[in-house]
mmCIF file of C-alpha atoms in Angstrom:
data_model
loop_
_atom_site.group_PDB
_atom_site.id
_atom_site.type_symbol
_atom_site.label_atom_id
_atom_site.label_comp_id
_atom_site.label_asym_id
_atom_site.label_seq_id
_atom_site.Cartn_x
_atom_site.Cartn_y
_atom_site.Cartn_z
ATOM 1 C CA UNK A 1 154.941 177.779 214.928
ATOM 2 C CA UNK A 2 156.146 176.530 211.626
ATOM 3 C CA UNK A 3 159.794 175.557 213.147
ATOM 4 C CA UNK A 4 157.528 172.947 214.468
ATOM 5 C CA UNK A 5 156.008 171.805 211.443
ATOM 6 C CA UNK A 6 158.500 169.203 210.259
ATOM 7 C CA UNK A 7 158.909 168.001 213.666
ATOM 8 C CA UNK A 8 154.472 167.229 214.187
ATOM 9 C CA UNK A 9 154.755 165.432 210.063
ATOM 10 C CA UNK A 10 157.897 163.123 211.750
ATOM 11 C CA UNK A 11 155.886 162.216 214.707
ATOM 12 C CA UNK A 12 152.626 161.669 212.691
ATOM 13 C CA UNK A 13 154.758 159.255 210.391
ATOM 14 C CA UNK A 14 156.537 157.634 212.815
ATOM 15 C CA UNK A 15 152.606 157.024 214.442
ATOM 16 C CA UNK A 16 150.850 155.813 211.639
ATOM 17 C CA UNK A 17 153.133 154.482 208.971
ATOM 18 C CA UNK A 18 151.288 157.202 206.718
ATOM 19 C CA UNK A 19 153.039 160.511 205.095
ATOM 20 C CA UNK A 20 151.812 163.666 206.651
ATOM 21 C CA UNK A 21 151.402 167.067 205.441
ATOM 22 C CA UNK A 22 150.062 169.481 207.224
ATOM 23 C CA UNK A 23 148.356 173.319 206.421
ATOM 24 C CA UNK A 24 147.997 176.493 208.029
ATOM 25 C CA UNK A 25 149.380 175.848 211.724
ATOM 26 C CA UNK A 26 147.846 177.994 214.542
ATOM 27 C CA UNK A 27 148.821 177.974 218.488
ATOM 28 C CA UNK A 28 147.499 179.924 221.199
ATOM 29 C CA UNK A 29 149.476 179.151 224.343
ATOM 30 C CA UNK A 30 146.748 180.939 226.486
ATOM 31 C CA UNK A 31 143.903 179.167 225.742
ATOM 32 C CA UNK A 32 145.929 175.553 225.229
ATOM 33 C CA UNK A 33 144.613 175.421 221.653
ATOM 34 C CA UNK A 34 146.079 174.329 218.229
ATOM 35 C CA UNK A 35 144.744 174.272 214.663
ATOM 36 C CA UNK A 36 145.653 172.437 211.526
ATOM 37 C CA UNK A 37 144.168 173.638 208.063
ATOM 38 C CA UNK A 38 143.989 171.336 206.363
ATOM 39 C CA UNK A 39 145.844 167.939 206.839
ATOM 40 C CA UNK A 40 146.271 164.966 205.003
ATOM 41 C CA UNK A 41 147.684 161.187 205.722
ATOM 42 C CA UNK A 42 148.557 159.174 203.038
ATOM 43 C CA UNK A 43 149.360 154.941 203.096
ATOM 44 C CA UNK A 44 152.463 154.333 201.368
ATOM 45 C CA UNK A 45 151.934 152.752 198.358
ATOM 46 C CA UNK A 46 149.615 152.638 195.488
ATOM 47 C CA UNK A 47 146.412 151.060 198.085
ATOM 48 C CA UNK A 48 144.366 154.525 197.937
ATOM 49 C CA UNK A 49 144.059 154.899 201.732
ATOM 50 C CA UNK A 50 144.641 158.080 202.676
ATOM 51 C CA UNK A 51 142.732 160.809 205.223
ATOM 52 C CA UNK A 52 141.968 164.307 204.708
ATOM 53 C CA UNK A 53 140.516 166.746 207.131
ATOM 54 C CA UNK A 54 139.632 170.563 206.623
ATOM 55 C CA UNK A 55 140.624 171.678 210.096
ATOM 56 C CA UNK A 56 142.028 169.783 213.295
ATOM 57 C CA UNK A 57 141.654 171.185 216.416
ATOM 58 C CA UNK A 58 143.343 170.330 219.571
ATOM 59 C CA UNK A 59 142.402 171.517 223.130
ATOM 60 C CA UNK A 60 145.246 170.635 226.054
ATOM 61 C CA UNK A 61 144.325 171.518 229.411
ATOM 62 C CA UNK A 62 147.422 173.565 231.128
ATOM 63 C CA UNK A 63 146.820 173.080 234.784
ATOM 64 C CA UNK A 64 147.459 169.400 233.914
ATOM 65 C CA UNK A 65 151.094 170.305 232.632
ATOM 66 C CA UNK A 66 152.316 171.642 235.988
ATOM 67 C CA UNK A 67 151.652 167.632 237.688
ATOM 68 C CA UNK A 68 153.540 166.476 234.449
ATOM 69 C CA UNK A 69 150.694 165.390 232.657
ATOM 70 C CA UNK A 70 149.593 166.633 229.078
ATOM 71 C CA UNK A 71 145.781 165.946 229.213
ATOM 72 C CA UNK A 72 144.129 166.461 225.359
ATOM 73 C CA UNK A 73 140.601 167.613 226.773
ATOM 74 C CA UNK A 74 139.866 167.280 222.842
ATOM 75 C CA UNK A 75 140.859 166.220 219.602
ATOM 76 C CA UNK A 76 138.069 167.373 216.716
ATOM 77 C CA UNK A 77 138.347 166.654 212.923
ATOM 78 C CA UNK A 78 136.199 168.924 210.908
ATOM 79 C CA UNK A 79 134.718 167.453 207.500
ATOM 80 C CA UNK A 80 137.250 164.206 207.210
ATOM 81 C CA UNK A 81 137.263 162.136 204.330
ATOM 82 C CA UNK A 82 138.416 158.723 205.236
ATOM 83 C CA UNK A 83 139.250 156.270 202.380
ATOM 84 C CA UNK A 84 140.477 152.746 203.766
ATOM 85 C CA UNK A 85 140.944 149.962 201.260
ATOM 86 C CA UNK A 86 141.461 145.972 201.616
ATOM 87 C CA UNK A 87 143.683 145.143 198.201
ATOM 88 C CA UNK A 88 143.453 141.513 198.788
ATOM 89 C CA UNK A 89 143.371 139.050 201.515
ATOM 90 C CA UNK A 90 147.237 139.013 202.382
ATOM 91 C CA UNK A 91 147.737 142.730 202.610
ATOM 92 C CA UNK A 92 144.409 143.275 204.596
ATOM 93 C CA UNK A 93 142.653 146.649 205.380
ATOM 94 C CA UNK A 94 145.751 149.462 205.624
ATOM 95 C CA UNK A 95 144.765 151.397 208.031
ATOM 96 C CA UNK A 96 147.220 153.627 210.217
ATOM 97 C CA UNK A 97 148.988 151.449 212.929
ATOM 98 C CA UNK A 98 151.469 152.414 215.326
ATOM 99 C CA UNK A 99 154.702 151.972 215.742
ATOM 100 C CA UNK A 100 156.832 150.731 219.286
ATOM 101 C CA UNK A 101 158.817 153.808 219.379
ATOM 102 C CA UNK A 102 156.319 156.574 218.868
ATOM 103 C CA UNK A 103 154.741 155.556 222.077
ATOM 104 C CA UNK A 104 157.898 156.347 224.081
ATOM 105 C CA UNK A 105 158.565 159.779 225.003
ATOM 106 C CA UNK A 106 162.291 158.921 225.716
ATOM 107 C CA UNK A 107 163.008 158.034 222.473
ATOM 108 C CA UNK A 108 164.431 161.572 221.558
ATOM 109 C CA UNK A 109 165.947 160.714 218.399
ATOM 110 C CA UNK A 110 163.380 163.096 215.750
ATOM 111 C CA UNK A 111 165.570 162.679 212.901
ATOM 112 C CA UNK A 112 165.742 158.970 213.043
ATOM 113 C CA UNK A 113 162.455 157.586 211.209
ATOM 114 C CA UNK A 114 161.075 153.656 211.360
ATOM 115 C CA UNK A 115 160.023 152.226 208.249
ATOM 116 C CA UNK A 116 156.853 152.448 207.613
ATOM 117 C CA UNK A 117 154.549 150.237 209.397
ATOM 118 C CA UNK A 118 153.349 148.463 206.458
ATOM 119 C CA UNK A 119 149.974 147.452 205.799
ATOM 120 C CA UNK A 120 148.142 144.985 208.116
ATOM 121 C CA UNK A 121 144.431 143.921 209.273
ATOM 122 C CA UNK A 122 143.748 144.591 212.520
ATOM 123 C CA UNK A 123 140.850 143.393 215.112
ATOM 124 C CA UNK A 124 138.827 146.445 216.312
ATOM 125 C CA UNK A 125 140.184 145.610 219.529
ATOM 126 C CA UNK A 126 143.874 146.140 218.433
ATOM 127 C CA UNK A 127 142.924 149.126 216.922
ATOM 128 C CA UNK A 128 141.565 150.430 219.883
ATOM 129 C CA UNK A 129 144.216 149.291 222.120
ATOM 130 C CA UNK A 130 146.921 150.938 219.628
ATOM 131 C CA UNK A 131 145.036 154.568 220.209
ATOM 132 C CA UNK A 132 145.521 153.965 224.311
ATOM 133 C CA UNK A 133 144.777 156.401 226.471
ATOM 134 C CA UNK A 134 148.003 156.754 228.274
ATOM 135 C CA UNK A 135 151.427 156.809 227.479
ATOM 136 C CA UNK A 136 154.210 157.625 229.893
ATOM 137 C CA UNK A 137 158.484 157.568 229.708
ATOM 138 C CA UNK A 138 160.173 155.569 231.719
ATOM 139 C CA UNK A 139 162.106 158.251 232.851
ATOM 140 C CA UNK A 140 159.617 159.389 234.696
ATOM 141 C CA UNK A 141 158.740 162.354 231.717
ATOM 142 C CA UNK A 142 154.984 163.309 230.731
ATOM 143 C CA UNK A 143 152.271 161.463 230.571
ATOM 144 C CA UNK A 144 149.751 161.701 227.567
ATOM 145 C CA UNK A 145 145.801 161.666 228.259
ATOM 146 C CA UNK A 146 143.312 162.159 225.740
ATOM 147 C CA UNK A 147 139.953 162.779 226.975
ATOM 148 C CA UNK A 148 138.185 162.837 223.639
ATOM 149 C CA UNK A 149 138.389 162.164 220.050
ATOM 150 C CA UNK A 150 135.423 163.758 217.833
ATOM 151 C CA UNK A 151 134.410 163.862 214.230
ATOM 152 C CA UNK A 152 132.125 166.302 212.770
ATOM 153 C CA UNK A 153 130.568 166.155 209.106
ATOM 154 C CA UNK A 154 133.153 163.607 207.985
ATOM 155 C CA UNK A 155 132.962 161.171 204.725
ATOM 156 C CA UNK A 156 133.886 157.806 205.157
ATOM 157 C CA UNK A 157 134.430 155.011 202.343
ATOM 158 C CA UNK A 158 134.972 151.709 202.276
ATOM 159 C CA UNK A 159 136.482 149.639 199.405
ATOM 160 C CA UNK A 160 137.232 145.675 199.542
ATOM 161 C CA UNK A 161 138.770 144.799 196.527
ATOM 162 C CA UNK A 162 138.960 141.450 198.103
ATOM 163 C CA UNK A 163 135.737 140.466 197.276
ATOM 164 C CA UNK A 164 134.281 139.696 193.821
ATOM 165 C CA UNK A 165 132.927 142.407 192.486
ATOM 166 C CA UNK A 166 134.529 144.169 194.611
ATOM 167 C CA UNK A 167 131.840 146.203 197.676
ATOM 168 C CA UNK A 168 132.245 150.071 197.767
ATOM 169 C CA UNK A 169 130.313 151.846 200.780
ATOM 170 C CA UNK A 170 130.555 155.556 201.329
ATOM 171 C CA UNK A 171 128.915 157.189 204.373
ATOM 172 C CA UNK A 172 127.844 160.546 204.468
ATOM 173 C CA UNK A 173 127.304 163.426 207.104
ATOM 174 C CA UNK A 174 129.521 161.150 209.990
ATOM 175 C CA UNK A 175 129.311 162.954 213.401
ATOM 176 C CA UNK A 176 130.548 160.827 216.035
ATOM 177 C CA UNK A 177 132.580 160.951 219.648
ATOM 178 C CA UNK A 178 135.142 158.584 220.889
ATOM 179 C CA UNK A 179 136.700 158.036 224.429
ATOM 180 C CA UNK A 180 139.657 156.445 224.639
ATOM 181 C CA UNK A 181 139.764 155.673 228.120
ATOM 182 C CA UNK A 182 136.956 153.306 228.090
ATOM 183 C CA UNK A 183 136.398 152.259 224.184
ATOM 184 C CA UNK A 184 133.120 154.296 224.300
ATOM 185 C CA UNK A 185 131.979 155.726 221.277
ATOM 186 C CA UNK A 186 128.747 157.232 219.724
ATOM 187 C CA UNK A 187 127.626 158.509 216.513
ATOM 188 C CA UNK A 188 125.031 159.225 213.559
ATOM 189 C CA UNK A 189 125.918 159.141 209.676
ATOM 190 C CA UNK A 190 123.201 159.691 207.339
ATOM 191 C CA UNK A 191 123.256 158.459 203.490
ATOM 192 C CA UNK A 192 120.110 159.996 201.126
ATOM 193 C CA UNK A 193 117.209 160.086 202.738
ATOM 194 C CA UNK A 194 117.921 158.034 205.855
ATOM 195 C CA UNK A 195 120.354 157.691 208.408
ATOM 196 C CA UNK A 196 121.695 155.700 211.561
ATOM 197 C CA UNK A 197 123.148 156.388 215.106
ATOM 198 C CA UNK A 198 125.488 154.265 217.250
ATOM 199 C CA UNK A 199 126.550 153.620 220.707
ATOM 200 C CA UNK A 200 129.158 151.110 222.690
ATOM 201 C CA UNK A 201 132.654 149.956 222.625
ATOM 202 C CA UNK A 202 134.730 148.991 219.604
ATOM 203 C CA UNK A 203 136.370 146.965 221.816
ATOM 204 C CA UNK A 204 133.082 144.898 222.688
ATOM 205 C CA UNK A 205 129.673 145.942 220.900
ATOM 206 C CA UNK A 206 128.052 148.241 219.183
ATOM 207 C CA UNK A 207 124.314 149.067 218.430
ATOM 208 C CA UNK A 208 123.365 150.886 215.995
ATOM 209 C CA UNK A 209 120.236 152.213 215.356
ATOM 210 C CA UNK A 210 119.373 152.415 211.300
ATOM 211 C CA UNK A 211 116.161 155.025 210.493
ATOM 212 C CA UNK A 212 114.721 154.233 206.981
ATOM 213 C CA UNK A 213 118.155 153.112 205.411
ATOM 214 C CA UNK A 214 117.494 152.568 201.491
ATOM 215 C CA UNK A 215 117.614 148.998 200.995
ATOM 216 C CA UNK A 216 120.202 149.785 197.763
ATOM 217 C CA UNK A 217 122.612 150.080 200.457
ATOM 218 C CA UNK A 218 122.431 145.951 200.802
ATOM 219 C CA UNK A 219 123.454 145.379 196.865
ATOM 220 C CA UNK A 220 127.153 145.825 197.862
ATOM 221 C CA UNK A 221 127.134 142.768 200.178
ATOM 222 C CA UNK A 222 123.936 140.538 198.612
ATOM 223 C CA UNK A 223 123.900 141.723 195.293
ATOM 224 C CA UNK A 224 120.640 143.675 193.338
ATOM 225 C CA UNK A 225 118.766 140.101 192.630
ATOM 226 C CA UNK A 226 118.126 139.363 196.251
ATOM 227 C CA UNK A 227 116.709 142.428 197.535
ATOM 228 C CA UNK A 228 115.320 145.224 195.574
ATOM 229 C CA UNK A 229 116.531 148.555 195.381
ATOM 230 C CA UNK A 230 113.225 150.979 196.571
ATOM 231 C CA UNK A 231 112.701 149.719 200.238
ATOM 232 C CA UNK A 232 113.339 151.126 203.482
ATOM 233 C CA UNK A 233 114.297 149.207 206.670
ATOM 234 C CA UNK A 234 114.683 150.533 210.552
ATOM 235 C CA UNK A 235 115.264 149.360 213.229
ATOM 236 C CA UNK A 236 118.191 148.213 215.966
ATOM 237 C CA UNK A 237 121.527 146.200 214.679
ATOM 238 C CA UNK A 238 124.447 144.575 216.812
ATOM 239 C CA UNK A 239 127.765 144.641 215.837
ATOM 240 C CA UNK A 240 129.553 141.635 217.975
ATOM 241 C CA UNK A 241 133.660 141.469 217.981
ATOM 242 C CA UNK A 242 135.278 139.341 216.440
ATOM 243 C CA UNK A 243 132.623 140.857 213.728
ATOM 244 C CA UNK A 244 129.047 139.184 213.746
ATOM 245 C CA UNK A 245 126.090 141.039 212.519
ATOM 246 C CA UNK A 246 122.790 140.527 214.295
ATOM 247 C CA UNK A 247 119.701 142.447 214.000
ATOM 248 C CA UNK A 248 115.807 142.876 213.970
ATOM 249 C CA UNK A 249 114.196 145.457 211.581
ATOM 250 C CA UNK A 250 110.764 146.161 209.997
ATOM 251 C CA UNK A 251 111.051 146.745 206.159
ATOM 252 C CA UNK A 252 108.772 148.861 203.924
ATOM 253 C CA UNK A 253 108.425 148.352 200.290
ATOM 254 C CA UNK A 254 110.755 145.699 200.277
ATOM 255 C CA UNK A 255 110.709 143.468 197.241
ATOM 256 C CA UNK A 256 112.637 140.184 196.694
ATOM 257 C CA UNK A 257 114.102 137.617 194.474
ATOM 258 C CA UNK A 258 111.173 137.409 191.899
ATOM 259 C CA UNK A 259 108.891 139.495 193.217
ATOM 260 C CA UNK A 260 106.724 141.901 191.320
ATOM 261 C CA UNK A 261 105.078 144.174 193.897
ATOM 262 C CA UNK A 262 106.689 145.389 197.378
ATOM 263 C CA UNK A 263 105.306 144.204 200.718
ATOM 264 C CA UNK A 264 103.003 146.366 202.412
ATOM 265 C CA UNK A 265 105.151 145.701 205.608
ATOM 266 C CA UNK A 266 107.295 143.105 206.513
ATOM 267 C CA UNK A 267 109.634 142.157 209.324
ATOM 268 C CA UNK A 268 112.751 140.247 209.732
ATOM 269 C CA UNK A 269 115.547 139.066 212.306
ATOM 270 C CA UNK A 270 119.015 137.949 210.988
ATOM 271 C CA UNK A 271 122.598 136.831 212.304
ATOM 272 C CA UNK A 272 125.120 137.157 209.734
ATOM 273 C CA UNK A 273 129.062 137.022 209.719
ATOM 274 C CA UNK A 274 132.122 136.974 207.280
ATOM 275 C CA UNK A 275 133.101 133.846 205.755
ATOM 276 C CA UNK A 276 136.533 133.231 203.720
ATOM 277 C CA UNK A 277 135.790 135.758 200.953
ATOM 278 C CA UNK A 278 132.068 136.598 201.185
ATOM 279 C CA UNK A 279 129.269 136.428 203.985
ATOM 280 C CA UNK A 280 127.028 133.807 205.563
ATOM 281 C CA UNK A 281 123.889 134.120 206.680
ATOM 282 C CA UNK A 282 123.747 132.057 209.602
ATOM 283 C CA UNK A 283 120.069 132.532 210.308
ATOM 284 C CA UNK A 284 117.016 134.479 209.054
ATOM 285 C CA UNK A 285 113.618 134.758 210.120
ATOM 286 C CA UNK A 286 111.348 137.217 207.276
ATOM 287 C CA UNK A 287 107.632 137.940 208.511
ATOM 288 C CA UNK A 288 105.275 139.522 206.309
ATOM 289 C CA UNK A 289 101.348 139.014 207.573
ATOM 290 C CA UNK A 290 100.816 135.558 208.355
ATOM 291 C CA UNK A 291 103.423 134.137 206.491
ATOM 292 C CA UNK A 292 106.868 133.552 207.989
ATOM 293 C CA UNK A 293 110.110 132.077 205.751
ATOM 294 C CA UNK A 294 112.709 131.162 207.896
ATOM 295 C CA UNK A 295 116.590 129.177 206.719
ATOM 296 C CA UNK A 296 119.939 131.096 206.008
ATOM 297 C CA UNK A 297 122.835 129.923 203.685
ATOM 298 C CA UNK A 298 125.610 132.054 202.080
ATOM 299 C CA UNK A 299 125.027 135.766 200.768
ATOM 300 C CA UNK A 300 128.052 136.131 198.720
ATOM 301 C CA UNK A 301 130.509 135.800 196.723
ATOM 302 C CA UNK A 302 127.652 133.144 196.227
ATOM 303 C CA UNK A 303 124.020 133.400 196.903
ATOM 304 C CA UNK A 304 123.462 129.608 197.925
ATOM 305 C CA UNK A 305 120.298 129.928 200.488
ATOM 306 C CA UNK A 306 117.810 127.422 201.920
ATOM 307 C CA UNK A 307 114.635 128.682 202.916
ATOM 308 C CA UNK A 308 111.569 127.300 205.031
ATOM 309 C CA UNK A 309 107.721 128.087 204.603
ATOM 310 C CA UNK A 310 106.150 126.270 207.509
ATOM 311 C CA UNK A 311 102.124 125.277 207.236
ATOM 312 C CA UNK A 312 100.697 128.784 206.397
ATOM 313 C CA UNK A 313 97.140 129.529 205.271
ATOM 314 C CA UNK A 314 96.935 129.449 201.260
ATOM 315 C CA UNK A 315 95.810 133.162 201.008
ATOM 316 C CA UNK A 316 98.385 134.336 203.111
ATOM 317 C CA UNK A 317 101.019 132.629 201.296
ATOM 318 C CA UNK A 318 99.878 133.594 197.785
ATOM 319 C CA UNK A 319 99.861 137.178 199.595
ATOM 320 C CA UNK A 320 103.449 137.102 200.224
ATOM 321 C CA UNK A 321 104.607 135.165 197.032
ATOM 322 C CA UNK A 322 103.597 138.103 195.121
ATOM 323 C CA UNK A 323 106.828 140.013 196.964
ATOM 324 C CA UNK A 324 108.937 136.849 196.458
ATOM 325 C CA UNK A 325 108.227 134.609 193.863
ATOM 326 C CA UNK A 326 104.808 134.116 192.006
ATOM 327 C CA UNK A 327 103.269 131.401 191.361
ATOM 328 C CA UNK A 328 102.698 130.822 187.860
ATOM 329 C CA UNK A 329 99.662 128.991 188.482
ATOM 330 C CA UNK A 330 96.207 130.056 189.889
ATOM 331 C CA UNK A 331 95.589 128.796 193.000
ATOM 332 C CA UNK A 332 91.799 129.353 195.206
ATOM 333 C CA UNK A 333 92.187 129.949 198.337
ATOM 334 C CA UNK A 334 91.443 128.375 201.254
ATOM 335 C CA UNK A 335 93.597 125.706 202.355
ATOM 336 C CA UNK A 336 97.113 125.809 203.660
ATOM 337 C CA UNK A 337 100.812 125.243 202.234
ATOM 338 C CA UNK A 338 104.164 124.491 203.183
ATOM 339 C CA UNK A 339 107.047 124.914 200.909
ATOM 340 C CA UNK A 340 111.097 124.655 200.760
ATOM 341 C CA UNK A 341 113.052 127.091 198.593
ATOM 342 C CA UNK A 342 116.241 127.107 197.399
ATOM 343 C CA UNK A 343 118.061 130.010 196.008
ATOM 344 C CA UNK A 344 121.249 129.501 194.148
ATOM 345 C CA UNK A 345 123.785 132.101 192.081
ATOM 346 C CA UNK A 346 126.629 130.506 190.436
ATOM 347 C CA UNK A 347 129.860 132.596 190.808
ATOM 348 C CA UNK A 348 130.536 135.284 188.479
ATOM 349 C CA UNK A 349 126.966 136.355 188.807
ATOM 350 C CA UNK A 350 125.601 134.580 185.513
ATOM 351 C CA UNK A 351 122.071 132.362 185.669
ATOM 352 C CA UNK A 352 121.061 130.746 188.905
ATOM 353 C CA UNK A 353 117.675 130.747 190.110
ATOM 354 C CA UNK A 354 115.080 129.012 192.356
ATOM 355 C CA UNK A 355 114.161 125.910 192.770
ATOM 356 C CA UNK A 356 111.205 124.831 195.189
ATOM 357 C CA UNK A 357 109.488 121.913 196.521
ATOM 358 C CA UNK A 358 105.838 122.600 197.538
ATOM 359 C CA UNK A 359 102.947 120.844 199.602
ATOM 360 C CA UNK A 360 99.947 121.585 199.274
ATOM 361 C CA UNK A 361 96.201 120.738 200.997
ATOM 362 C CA UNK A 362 92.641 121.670 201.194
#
């Protein structure tokens, strides 16, 4: 097996752009198996993307070999750690992209090696079109299948440097599936005490289900001093290609802006996407009891929101204000309010506030 071992790092360069090295290699011919323990891709360059997995292993199913046709029942990464990084705008996410020539079985040339692929952004779509499904020689040689792509216990982080300050997000406890053929793919990751599952196409949609999901979690895109750290939310979130963000969840012991005490339960629906170098809300509706605040605006790098309280009982309102932004004056109930809030950051993260124009009657 290890004559092979220089050949499998070539290919795996000449696939991803990335260097290879690989462990402990393992082949049983009988059972169509192989194992890797452990591997490792690194990006060239000083970026900080780089994979490394404990244990590949690799299932081929042999009766497809004698019709010319290597089928991969299964490809399963054991406790991966994934680290992608965006540097800056220009360079984008570096990720592992493909090259022309590794997806031609004719080109029989091992020693010769491409340069590296560099480092791009890609569209989830490219990136699923680059892992295909089949590949097949002109020559009429094999054809590649692979039924199955898995991940099990796997650690993935996220770092955009891009962004100012820059957004680190690690996930924890990854398990998912992914089928080339059709895009499908399905999955739970878990971080503390919560977690969330997922389901759909990267190609297309995904929905993801989050189950009490700290609302810390949120600081990384919004910042601490819109949303408190403390809360849980749940509930169902759709990821839309190119990206958009829309979702419905309930919240419990969520505390905003101002606020002083949590909400005893509160409920909110939201559409959000990337914009130049932050994220815009592009609409929000935020229930808690009677009292519903609806508006949007952008989320970062600036917090520049406009926000609606339409006619709402008084008692209701002062209710929810508590969570939000208190009223520094003592108000009786009954009677009713409107109001319209606007909540501003300057960049760099310095000052800001609210400012709020209220109506009042009764």
């Amino acid at each position: 097996v290890e004559r092979f071992r220089p050949q499998i790092e070539r290919v795996l360069h000449d696939t991803t752009g990335w260097e290879a090295e690989l462990g402990e290699v393992e082949l049983s011919l009988l059972r169509g198996a192989l194992g890797v323990s452990p591997a490792s891709l690194a990006a060239p360059g000083d970026s900080g993307s780089a994979i490394e997995v404990e244990r590949i292993d690799i299932e081929v199913g042999l009766l497809a070999l004698l019709r010319k046709e290597l089928r991969v029942e299964s490809i399963r990464l054991v406790r991966p750690e994934i680290t992608l990084v965006r540097p800056d705008t220009t360079t984008g996410w570096v990720v592992p992209v493909a090259s022309k020539d590794a997806a031609d079985p004719s080109a029989d040339d091992v020693d010769s090696m491409p340069p590296p692929a560099g480092e791009v952004e890609r569209s989830a779509t490219e990136v699923a079109d680059s892992a295909g499904d089949v590949a097949r020689s002109e020559d009429g040689g094999f054809s590649v299948v692979i039924d199955e792509i898995g991940i099990k216990d796997g650690t993935m982080r996220l770092i955009d440097r891009a962004l100012t300050p820059a957004m680190e997000l690690e996930l924890t406890g990854v398990t998912s599936t992914f089928y080339p053929g059709d895009g499908g793919l399905t999955g739970r990751f878990g971080i503390g005490d919560g977690g969330a599952s997922w389901r759909g196409q990267i190609d297309q949609a995904l929905e993801v289900t989050l189950d009490d999901l700290a609302t810390d979690l949120l600081h990384p895109f919004v910042g601490p001093d819109l949303i408190h750290g403390g809360g849980k939310l749940s509930g169902e979130v759709t990821l839309r290609f190119p990206l958009r963000i829309e979702g419905e969840l309930d919240a419990d012991g969520l505390t905003l802006l101002s606020g002083v005490k949590p909400f005893d339960a509160a409920g909110l629906n939201f559409a959000l996407a990337p914009d130049g170098l932050g994220w815009q809300l592009e609409q929000l509706e935020f229930r808690a009891g009677e009292a519903t605040i609806v508006g949007g605006g952008s989320l970062s790098p600036v917090l520049d929101l406009d926000l609606e309280l339409p006619k709402t009982e008084l008692d209701a309102a002062l209710r929810a204000s508590e969570s939000v932004l208190p009223l520094p004056i003592e108000v009786l109930a009954p009677g009713n309010v409107a109001a319209t809030i606007r909540v501003d950051q300057p960049e760099g993260g310095e000052g800001g506030g609210a400012t709020d124009r209220v109506a009042a009657e009764g």
